[in-house]
Amino acid sequence: AARAAILAQSGQYNYGRCIKRKDSRAAFLACAEFVKTALSTIYLLNGTYMPFYKWAFRGADELVRLKTAVENLGKLVALNDAPEHGQVKQQLMESICIEIGREICTRGFSHTTDAFLQNHCEHIMNGIKDDRLRKLHVMADCE
């Protein structure tokens, strides 16, 4: 749930705002946050934890689920955050989020068809069986 919230905020919301105001430095940070969180999410949806960052992409190539999202992450990091790449990067982020959202639903963690991952968070939290964990703030898992 926390990762879905971060993906929504960094990629689906804030990256585009940074590009619109021509703040490539903030866009870079939003994109970096998105990529790291997307990789972590992809690993979790494959039933394992993400390894140390320098091995994350190499290991992700071997994962079974969300292969297109991994490929799109590779395309995303190959582009810099210049304004002329903003629209393509936003489209890649949205595509990654849609694929992750579908997998979240396929796995039964959420039942919404909304592409905005923030809207999956409540569904994911409500599905937690442990009362103590379910009552935590959605961002409790964040660093």
Short mmCIF file of C-alpha atoms in Angstrom, two decimals:
data_model
loop_
_atom_site.label_atom_id
_atom_site.label_comp_id
_atom_site.label_asym_id
_atom_site.label_seq_id
_atom_site.Cartn_x
_atom_site.Cartn_y
_atom_site.Cartn_z
CA ALA A 1 0.00 0.00 0.00
CA ALA A 2 2.81 2.40 0.87
CA ARG A 3 4.56 1.68 -2.39
CA ALA A 4 1.36 2.26 -4.37
CA ALA A 5 1.02 5.64 -2.64
CA ILE A 6 4.61 6.61 -3.46
CA LEU A 7 4.24 5.54 -7.10
CA ALA A 8 1.08 7.61 -7.41
CA GLN A 9 2.62 10.68 -5.81
CA SER A 10 6.08 10.60 -7.39
CA GLY A 11 5.19 9.36 -10.88
CA GLN A 12 1.53 9.88 -11.59
CA TYR A 13 1.25 13.26 -9.89
CA ASN A 14 4.45 15.12 -9.02
CA TYR A 15 6.66 14.24 -12.00
CA GLY A 16 4.29 15.93 -14.44
CA ARG A 17 3.97 18.98 -12.23
CA CYS A 18 7.77 19.30 -12.10
CA ILE A 19 8.01 19.06 -15.89
CA LYS A 20 5.26 21.66 -16.39
CA ARG A 21 7.14 24.17 -14.27
CA LYS A 22 10.39 23.25 -16.08
CA ASP A 23 12.10 22.08 -12.89
CA SER A 24 14.26 19.27 -14.26
CA ARG A 25 16.07 18.81 -10.92
CA ALA A 26 12.86 18.13 -9.03
CA ALA A 27 11.66 15.97 -11.94
CA PHE A 28 14.85 13.92 -11.63
CA LEU A 29 14.19 13.32 -7.94
CA ALA A 30 10.55 12.40 -8.57
CA CYS A 31 11.61 9.98 -11.30
CA ALA A 32 14.32 8.43 -9.10
CA GLU A 33 11.80 7.92 -6.29
CA PHE A 34 9.39 6.38 -8.77
CA VAL A 35 11.96 3.99 -10.26
CA LYS A 36 13.25 2.77 -6.89
CA THR A 37 9.72 2.25 -5.57
CA ALA A 38 8.51 0.59 -8.78
CA LEU A 39 11.38 -1.89 -8.65
CA SER A 40 10.65 -2.64 -5.00
CA THR A 41 6.96 -3.13 -5.80
CA ILE A 42 7.73 -5.43 -8.71
CA TYR A 43 9.97 -7.55 -6.51
CA LEU A 44 7.29 -7.77 -3.80
CA LEU A 45 4.64 -8.78 -6.34
CA ASN A 46 7.05 -11.52 -7.42
CA GLY A 47 7.26 -12.74 -3.83
CA THR A 48 10.72 -11.49 -2.90
CA TYR A 49 12.53 -8.41 -1.65
CA MET A 50 14.54 -6.11 -3.86
CA PRO A 51 18.29 -6.66 -3.55
CA PHE A 52 20.84 -3.90 -3.03
CA TYR A 53 20.20 -1.16 -5.59
CA LYS A 54 23.16 -1.97 -7.83
CA TRP A 55 21.70 -5.44 -8.44
CA ALA A 56 18.04 -4.40 -8.67
CA PHE A 57 17.70 -4.10 -12.45
CA ARG A 58 19.79 -7.17 -13.19
CA GLY A 59 17.68 -9.27 -10.83
CA ALA A 60 14.42 -7.78 -12.11
CA ASP A 61 15.20 -9.11 -15.57
CA GLU A 62 14.84 -12.62 -14.12
CA LEU A 63 11.46 -12.04 -12.42
CA VAL A 64 8.37 -13.79 -13.80
CA ARG A 65 5.68 -11.15 -13.21
CA LEU A 66 5.57 -7.59 -14.58
CA LYS A 67 8.20 -8.06 -17.29
CA THR A 68 6.81 -5.22 -19.41
CA ALA A 69 6.98 -2.88 -16.40
CA VAL A 70 10.65 -3.81 -15.95
CA GLU A 71 11.31 -3.13 -19.64
CA ASN A 72 9.54 0.23 -19.38
CA LEU A 73 11.59 1.12 -16.29
CA GLY A 74 14.70 0.51 -18.40
CA LYS A 75 13.36 2.87 -21.07
CA LEU A 76 12.46 5.42 -18.40
CA VAL A 77 15.94 5.61 -16.89
CA ALA A 78 17.52 5.86 -20.35
CA LEU A 79 15.89 9.28 -20.85
CA ASN A 80 17.04 12.39 -19.02
CA ASP A 81 14.54 14.76 -17.41
CA ALA A 82 14.74 17.50 -20.01
CA PRO A 83 11.31 18.99 -20.75
CA GLU A 84 11.28 17.47 -24.24
CA HIS A 85 11.30 13.97 -22.68
CA GLY A 86 8.64 14.77 -20.09
CA GLN A 87 5.63 13.50 -21.99
CA VAL A 88 7.30 10.21 -22.97
CA LYS A 89 8.48 9.65 -19.40
CA GLN A 90 5.01 10.40 -18.04
CA GLN A 91 3.52 7.88 -20.46
CA LEU A 92 6.05 5.25 -19.39
CA MET A 93 5.29 5.90 -15.71
CA GLU A 94 1.57 5.65 -16.34
CA SER A 95 2.02 2.39 -18.25
CA ILE A 96 4.09 0.95 -15.39
CA CYS A 97 1.46 2.01 -12.86
CA ILE A 98 -1.34 0.48 -14.91
CA GLU A 99 0.53 -2.82 -15.14
CA ILE A 100 1.27 -2.80 -11.40
CA GLY A 101 -2.37 -1.92 -10.65
CA ARG A 102 -3.56 -4.85 -12.76
CA GLU A 103 -1.21 -7.21 -10.93
CA ILE A 104 -2.40 -5.88 -7.57
CA CYS A 105 -5.96 -6.70 -8.65
CA THR A 106 -5.02 -10.06 -10.13
CA ARG A 107 -3.44 -10.99 -6.80
CA GLY A 108 -6.64 -9.96 -4.99
CA PHE A 109 -5.13 -7.06 -3.03
CA SER A 110 -7.46 -4.51 -4.63
CA HIS A 111 -10.59 -4.57 -6.73
CA THR A 112 -10.64 -1.08 -8.20
CA THR A 113 -9.95 -0.61 -11.89
CA ASP A 114 -8.74 2.96 -11.34
CA ALA A 115 -5.37 3.62 -12.98
CA PHE A 116 -4.33 6.03 -10.19
CA LEU A 117 -2.51 3.79 -7.72
CA GLN A 118 -3.38 5.99 -4.74
CA ASN A 119 -6.93 4.68 -5.08
CA HIS A 120 -5.72 1.12 -4.49
CA CYS A 121 -4.18 1.92 -1.10
CA GLU A 122 -7.36 1.70 0.97
CA HIS A 123 -8.32 -1.60 -0.67
CA ILE A 124 -4.88 -3.03 0.05
CA MET A 125 -4.95 -1.85 3.66
CA ASN A 126 -8.46 -3.22 4.22
CA GLY A 127 -7.29 -6.65 3.08
CA ILE A 128 -4.67 -6.94 5.81
CA LYS A 129 -5.74 -9.63 8.28
CA ASP A 130 -3.67 -8.45 11.26
CA ASP A 131 -5.60 -5.68 13.10
CA ARG A 132 -2.46 -3.92 14.30
CA LEU A 133 -0.96 -3.75 10.82
CA ARG A 134 -4.26 -2.81 9.15
CA LYS A 135 -4.65 0.17 11.50
CA LEU A 136 -1.21 1.59 10.72
CA HIS A 137 -0.94 4.66 8.51
CA VAL A 138 -0.60 3.69 4.83
CA MET A 139 2.90 5.22 4.79
CA ALA A 140 4.14 3.34 7.87
CA ASP A 141 6.24 1.07 5.65
CA CYS A 142 8.20 4.00 4.16
CA GLU A 143 11.73 4.92 5.08
#
